PDB file of C-alpha atoms in Angstrom:
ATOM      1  CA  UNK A1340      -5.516  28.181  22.323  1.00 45.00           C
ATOM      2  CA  UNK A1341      -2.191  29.046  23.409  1.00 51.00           C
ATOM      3  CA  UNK A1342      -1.221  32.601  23.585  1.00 49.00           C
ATOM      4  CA  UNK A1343       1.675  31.727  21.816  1.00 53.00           C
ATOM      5  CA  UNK A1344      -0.147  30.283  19.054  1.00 77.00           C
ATOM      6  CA  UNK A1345      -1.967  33.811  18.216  1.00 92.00           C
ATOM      7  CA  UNK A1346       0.726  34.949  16.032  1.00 97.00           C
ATOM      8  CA  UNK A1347       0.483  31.361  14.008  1.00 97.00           C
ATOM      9  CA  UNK A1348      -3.131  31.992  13.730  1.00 96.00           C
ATOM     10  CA  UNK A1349      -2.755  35.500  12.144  1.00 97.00           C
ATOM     11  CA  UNK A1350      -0.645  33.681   8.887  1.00 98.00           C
ATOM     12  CA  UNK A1351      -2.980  33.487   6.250  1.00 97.00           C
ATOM     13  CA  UNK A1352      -2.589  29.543   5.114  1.00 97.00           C
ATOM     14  CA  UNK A1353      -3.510  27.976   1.840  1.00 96.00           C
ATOM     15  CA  UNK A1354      -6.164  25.357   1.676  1.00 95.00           C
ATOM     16  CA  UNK A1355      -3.269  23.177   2.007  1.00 95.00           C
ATOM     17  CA  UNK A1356      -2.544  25.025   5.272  1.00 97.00           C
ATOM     18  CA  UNK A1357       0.765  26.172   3.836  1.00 97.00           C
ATOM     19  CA  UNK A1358       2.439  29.698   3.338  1.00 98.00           C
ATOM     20  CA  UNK A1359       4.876  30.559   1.088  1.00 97.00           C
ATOM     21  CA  UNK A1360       8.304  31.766   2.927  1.00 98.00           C
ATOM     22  CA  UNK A1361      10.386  34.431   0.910  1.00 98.00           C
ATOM     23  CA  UNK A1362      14.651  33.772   2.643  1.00 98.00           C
ATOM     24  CA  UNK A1363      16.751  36.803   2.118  1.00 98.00           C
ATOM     25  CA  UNK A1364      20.217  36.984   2.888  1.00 98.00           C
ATOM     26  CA  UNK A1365      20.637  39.105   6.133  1.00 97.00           C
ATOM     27  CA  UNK A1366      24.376  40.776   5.050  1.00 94.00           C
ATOM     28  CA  UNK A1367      24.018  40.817   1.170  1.00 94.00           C
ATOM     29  CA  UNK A1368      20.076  41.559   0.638  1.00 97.00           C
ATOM     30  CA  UNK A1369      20.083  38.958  -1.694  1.00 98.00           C
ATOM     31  CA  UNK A1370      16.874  36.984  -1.982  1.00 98.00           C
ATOM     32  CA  UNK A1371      18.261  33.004  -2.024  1.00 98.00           C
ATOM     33  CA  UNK A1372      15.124  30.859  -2.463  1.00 98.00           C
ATOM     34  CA  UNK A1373      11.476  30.484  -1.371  1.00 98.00           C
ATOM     35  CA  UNK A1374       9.921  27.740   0.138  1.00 97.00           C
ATOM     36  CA  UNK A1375       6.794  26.306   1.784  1.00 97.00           C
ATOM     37  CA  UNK A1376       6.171  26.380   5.541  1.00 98.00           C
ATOM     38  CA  UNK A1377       2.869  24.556   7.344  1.00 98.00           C
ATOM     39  CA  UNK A1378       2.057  25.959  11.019  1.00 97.00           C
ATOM     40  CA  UNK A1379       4.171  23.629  12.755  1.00 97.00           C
ATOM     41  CA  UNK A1380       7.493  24.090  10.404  1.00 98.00           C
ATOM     42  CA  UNK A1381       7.011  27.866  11.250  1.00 98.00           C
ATOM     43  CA  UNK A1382       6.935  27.413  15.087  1.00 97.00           C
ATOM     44  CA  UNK A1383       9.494  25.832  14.687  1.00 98.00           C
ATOM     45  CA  UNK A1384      11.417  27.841  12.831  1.00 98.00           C
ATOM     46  CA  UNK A1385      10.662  30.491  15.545  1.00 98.00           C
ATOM     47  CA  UNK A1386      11.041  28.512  18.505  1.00 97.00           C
ATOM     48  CA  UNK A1387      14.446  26.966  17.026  1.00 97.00           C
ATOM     49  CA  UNK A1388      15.929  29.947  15.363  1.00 98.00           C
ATOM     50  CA  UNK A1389      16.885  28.067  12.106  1.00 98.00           C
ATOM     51  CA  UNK A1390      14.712  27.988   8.818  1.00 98.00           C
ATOM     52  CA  UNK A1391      12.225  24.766   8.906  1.00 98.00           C
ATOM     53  CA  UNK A1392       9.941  23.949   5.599  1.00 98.00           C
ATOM     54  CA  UNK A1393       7.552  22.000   4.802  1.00 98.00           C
ATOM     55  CA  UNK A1394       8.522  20.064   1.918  1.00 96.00           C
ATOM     56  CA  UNK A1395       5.721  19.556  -0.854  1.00 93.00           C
ATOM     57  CA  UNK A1396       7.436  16.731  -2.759  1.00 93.00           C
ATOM     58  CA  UNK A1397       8.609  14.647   0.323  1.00 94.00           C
ATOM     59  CA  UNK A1398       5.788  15.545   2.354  1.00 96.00           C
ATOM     60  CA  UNK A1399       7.301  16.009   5.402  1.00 97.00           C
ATOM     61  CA  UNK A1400       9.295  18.821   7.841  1.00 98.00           C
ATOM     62  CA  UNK A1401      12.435  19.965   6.039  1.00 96.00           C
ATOM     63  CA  UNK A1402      14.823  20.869   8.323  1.00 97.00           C
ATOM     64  CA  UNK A1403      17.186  23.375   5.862  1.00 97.00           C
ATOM     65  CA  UNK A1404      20.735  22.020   6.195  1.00 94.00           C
ATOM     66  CA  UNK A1405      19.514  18.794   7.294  1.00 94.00           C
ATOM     67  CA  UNK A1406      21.983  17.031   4.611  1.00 90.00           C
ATOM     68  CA  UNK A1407      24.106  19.779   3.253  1.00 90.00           C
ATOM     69  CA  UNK A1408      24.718  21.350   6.408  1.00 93.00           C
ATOM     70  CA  UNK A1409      23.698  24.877   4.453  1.00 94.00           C
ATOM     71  CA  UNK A1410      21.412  25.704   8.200  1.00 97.00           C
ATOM     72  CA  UNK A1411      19.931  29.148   7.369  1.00 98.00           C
ATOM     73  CA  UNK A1412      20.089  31.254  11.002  1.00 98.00           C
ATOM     74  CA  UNK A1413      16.753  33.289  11.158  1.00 98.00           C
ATOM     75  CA  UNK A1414      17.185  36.961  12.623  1.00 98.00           C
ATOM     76  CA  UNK A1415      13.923  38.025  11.618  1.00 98.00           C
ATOM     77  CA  UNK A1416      10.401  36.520  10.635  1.00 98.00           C
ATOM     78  CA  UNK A1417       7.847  39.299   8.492  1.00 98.00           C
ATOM     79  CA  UNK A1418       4.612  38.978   7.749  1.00 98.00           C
ATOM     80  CA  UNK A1419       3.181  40.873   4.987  1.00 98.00           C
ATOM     81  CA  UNK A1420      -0.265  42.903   4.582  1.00 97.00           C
ATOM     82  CA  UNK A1421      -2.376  40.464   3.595  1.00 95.00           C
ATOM     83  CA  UNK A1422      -0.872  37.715   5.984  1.00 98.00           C
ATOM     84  CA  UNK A1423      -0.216  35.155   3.328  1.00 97.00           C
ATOM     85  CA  UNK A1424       3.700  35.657   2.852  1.00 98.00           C
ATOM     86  CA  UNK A1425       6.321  34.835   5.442  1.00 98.00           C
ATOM     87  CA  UNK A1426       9.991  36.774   4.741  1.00 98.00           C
ATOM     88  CA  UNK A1427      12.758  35.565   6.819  1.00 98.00           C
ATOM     89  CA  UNK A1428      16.110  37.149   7.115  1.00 98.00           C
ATOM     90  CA  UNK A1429      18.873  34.499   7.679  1.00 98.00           C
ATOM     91  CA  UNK A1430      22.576  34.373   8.309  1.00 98.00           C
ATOM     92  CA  UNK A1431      23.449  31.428   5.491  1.00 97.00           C
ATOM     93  CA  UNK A1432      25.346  28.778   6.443  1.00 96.00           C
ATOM     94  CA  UNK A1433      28.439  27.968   3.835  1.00 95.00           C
ATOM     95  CA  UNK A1434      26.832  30.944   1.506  1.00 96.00           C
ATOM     96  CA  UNK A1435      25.241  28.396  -0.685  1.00 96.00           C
ATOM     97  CA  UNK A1436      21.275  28.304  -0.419  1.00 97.00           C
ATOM     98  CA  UNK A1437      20.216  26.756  -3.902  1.00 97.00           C
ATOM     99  CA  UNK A1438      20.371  22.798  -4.488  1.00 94.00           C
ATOM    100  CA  UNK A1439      22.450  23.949  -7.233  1.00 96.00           C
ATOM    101  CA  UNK A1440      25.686  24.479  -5.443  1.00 96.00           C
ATOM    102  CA  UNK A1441      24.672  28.359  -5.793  1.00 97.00           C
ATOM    103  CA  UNK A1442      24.369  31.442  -3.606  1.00 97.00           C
ATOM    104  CA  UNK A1443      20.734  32.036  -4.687  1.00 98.00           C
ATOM    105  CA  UNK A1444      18.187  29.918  -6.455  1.00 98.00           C
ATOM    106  CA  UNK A1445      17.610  32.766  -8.692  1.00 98.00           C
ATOM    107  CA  UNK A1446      20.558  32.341 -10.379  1.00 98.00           C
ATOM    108  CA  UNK A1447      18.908  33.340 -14.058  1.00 98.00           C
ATOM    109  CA  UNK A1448      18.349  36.899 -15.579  1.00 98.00           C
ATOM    110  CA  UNK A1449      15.827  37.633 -18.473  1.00 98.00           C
ATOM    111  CA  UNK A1450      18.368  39.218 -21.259  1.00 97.00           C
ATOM    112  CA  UNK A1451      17.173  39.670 -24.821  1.00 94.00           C
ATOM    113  CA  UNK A1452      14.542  37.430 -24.581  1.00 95.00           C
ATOM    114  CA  UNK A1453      16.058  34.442 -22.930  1.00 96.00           C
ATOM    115  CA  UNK A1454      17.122  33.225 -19.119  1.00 97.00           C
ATOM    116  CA  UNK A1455      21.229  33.756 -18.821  1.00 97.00           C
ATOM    117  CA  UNK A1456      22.803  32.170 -15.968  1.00 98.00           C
ATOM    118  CA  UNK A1457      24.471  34.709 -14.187  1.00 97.00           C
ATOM    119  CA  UNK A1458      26.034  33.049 -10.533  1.00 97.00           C
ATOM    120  CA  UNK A1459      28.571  30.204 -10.652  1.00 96.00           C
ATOM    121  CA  UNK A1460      28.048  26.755  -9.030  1.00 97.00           C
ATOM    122  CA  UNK A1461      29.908  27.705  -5.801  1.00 96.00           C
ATOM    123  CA  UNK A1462      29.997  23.534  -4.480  1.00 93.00           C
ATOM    124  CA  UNK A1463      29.279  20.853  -6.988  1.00 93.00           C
ATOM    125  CA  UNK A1464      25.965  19.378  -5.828  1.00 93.00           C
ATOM    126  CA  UNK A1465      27.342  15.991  -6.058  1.00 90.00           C
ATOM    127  CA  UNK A1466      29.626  17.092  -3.159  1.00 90.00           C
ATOM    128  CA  UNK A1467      26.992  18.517  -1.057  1.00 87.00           C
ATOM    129  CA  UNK A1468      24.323  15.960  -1.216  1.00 86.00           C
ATOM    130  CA  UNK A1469      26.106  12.838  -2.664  1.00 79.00           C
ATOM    131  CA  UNK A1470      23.741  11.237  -4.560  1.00 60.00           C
ATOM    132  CA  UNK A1471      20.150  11.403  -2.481  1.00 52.00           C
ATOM    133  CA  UNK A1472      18.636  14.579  -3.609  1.00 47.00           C
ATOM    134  CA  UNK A1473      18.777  17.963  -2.435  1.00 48.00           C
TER     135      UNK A1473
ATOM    136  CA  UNK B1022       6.024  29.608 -31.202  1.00 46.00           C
ATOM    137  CA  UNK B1023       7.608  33.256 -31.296  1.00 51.00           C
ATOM    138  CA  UNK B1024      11.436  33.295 -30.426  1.00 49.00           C
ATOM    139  CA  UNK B1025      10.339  35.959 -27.732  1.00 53.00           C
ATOM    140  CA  UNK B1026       7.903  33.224 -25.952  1.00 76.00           C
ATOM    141  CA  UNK B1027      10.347  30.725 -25.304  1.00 92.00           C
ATOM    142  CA  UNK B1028      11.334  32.400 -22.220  1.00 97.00           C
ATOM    143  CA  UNK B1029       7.756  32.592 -20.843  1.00 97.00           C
ATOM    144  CA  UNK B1030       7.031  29.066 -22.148  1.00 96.00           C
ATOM    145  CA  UNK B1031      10.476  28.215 -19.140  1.00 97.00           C
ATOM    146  CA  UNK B1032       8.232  29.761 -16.529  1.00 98.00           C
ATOM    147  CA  UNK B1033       6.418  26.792 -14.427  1.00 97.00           C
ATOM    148  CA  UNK B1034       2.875  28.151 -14.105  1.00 97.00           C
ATOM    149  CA  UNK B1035       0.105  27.216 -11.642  1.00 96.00           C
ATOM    150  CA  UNK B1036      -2.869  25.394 -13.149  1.00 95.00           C
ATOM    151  CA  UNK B1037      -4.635  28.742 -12.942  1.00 95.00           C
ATOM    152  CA  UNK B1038      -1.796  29.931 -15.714  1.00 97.00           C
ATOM    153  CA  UNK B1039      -0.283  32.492 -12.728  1.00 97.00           C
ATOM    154  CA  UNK B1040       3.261  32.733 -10.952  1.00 98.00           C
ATOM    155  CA  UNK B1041       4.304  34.443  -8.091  1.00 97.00           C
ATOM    156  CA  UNK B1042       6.614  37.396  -8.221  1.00 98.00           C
ATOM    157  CA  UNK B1043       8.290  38.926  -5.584  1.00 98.00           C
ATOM    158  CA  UNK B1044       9.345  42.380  -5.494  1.00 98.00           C
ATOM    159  CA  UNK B1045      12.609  44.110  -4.496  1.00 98.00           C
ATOM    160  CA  UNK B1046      13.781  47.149  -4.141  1.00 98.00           C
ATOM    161  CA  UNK B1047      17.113  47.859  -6.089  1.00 97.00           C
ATOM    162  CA  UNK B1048      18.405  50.208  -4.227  1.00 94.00           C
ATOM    163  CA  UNK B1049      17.484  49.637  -0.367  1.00 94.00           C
ATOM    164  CA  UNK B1050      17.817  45.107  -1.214  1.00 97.00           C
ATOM    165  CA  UNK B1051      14.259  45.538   0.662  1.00 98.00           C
ATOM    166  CA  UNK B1052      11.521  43.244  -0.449  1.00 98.00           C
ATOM    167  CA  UNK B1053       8.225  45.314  -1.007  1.00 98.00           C
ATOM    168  CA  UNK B1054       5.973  43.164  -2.446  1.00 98.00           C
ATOM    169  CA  UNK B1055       4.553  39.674  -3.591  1.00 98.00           C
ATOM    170  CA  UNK B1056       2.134  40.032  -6.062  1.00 97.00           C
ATOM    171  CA  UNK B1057       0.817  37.125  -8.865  1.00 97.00           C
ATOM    172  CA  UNK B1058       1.332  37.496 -12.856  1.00 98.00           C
ATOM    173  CA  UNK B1059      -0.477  35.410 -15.761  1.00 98.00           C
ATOM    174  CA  UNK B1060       1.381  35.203 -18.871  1.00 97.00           C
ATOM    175  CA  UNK B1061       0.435  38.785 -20.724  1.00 97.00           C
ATOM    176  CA  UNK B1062       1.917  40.397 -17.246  1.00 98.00           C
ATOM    177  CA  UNK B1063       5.025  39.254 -16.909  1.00 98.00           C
ATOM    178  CA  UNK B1064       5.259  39.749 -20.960  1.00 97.00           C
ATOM    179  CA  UNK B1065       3.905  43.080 -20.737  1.00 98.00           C
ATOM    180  CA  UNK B1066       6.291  43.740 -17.600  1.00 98.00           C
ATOM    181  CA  UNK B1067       9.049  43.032 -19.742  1.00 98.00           C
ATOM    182  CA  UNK B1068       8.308  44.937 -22.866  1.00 97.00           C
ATOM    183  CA  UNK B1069       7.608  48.142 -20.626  1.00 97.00           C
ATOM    184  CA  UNK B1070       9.774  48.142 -17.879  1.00 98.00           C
ATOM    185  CA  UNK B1071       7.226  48.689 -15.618  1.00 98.00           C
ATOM    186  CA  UNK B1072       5.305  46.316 -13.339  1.00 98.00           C
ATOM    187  CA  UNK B1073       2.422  44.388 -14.409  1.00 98.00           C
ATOM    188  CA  UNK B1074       0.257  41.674 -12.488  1.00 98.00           C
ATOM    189  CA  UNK B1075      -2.603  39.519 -12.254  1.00 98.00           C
ATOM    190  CA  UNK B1076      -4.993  40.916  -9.923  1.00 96.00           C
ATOM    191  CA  UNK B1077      -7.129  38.160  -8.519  1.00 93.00           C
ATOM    192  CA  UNK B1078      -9.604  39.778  -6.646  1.00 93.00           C
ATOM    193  CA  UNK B1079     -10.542  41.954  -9.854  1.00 94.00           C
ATOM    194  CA  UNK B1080      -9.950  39.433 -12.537  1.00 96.00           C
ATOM    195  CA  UNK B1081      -7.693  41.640 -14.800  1.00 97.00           C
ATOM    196  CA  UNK B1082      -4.767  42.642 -15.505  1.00 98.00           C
ATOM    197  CA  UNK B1083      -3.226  45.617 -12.414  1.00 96.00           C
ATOM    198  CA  UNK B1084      -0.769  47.840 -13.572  1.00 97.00           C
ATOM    199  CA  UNK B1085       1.084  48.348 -10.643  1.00 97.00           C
ATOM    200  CA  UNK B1086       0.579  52.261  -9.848  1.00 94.00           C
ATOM    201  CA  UNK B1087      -2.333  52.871 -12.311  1.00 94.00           C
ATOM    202  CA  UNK B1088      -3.978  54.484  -9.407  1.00 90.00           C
ATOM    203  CA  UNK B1089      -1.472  55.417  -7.063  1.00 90.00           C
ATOM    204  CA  UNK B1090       1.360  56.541  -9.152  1.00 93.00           C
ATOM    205  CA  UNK B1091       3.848  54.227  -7.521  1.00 94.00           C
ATOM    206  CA  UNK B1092       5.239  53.035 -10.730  1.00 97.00           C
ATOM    207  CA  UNK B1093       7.655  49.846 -10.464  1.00 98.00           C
ATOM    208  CA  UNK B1094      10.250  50.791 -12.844  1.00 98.00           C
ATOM    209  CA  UNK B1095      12.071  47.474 -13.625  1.00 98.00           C
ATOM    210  CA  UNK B1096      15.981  47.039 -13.345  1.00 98.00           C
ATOM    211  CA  UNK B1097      15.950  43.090 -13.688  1.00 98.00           C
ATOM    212  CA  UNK B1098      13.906  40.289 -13.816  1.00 98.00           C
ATOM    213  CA  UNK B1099      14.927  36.743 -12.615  1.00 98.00           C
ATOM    214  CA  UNK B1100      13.621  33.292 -12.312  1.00 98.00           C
ATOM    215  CA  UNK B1101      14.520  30.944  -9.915  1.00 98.00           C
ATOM    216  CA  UNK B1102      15.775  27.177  -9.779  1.00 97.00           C
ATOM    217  CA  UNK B1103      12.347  25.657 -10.286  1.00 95.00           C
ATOM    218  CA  UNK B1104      11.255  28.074 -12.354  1.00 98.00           C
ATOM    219  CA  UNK B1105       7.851  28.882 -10.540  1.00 97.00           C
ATOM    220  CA  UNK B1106       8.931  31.837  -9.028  1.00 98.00           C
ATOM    221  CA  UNK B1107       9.701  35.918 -10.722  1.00 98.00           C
ATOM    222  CA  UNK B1108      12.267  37.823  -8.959  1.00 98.00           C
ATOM    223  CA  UNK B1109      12.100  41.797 -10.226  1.00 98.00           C
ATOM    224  CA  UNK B1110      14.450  44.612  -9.249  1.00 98.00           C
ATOM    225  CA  UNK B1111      12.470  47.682  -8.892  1.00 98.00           C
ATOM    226  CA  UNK B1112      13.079  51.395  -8.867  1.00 98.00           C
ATOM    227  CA  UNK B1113       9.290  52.154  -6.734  1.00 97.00           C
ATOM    228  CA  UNK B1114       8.117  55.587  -7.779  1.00 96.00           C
ATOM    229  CA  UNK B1115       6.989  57.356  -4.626  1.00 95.00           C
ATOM    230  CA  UNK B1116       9.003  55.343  -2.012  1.00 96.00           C
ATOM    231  CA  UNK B1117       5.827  53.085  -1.230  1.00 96.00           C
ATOM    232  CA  UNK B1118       4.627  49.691  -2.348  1.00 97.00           C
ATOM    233  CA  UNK B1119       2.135  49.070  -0.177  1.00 97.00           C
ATOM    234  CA  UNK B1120      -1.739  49.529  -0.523  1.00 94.00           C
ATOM    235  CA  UNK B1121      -1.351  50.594   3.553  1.00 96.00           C
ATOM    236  CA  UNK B1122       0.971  53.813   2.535  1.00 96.00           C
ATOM    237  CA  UNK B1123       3.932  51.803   3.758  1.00 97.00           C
ATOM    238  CA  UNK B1124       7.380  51.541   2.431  1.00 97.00           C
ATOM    239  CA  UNK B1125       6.978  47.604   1.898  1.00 98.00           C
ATOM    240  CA  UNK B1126       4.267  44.977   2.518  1.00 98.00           C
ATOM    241  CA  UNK B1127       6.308  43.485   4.996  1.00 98.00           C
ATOM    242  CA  UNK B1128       5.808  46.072   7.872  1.00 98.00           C
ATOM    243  CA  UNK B1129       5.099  43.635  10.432  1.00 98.00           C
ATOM    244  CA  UNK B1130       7.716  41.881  12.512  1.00 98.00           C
ATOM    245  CA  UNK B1131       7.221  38.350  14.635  1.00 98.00           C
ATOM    246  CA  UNK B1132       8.260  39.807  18.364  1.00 97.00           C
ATOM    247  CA  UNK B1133       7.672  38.102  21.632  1.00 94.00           C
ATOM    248  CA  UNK B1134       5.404  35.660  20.251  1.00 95.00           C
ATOM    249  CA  UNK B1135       3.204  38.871  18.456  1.00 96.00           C
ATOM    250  CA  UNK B1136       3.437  40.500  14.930  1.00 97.00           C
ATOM    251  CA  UNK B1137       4.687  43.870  15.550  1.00 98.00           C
ATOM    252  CA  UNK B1138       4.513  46.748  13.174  1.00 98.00           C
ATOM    253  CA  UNK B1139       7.579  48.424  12.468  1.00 97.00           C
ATOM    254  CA  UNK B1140       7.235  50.925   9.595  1.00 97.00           C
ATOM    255  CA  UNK B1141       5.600  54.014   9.887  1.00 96.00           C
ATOM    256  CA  UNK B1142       2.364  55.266   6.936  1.00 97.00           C
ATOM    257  CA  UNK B1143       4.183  57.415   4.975  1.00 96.00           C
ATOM    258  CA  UNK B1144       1.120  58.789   3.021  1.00 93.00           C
ATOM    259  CA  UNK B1145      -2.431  58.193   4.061  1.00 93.00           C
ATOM    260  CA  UNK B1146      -4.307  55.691   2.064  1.00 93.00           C
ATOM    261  CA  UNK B1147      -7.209  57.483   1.121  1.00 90.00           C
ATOM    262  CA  UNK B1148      -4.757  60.135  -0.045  1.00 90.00           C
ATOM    263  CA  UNK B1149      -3.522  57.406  -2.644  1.00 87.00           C
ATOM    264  CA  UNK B1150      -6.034  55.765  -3.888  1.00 86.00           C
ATOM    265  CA  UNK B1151      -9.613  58.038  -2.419  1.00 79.00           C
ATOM    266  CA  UNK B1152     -11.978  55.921  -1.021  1.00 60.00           C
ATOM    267  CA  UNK B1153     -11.881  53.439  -4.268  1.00 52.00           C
ATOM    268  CA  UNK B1154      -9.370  50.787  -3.286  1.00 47.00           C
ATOM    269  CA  UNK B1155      -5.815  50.100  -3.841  1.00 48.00           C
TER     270      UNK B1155
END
């Protein structure tokens, strides 16, 4: 093994050999979205700099940004206690990080009972993506 | 169906009935925790204001500080685009969220190709908890 691979080898994966990857905003604090990262999307994430998933539905490396240009600029990758959770701090690209057009995917508030929608579409999506998907 | 349900019944859960919820602090924006909740938690977080989560090692339901005193008083709860992920704003009784004695879970950061630890035990473990666990 690779001595840089040690740090790779301390993530707790899944049985999937994914981790879960929390993305805060670096300026606001804001937490925009999580995601799913396999070993190689999170070396190269750290190798590159700029947020790398794994994407679940396509099943492939999801290079954030790759169509909407939204490229999230890692200045720090945490680990947590247990190993299984991956926080990145990012500078984000255009300030939209939801497929939404929004600043954060966690856009909705519990209040009296239901989910409001609290943060404005910022880009329509239509705009961002076209018509392909996020 | 209770009108109050309809909000959990948005929530995306796992097959095992559980989502993840991250914790944040709402005053420092710092993410403490991820932790998982089943249905009565994240019902019983919101009718309390305080934390509640599925503890999967144990099998039951962990009130967050039942042992420790550090109390997750909660300021907001959100959910995110694809529903299968809690967001809660937290005031953390005691400054410390972590079973270590730590500020935040996420105490480690990725550093010349190691994990380095970066936040300083601010109350011994076995001062929390004895020698009985988190």
């Amino acid at each position: 093994m690779q001595a840089d691979a040690d740090w790779l080898a301390e993530v707790k994966w899944t049985e999937d050999g994914l981790v879960p990857a929390i993305v805060q905003d670096c300026a606001s604090g804001r937490v925009l979205m999580v995601a799913w990262m396999d070993r190689a999307a999170l070396a190269e994430t750290a190798a590159s700099g700029c947020a790398v998933f794994w994407s679940r539905s396509r099943r492939r490396l999801w290079r954030k940004g790759e169509q909407s240009g939204h490229v999230q600029r890692v200045r720090e990758l945490r680990l947590d206690c247990d190993g299984d959770t991956i926080l990145l701090q990012v500078e984000q690209e255009g300030g939209i990080a939801c497929h939404t057009g929004r600043e954060s995917c966690f856009f909705r508030r519990l209040r009296d009972g239901r989910w409001e929608t609290t943060d404005p579409v910022l880009r329509d999506p239509s705009d961002i993506y076209g018509d392909t998907g996020r």
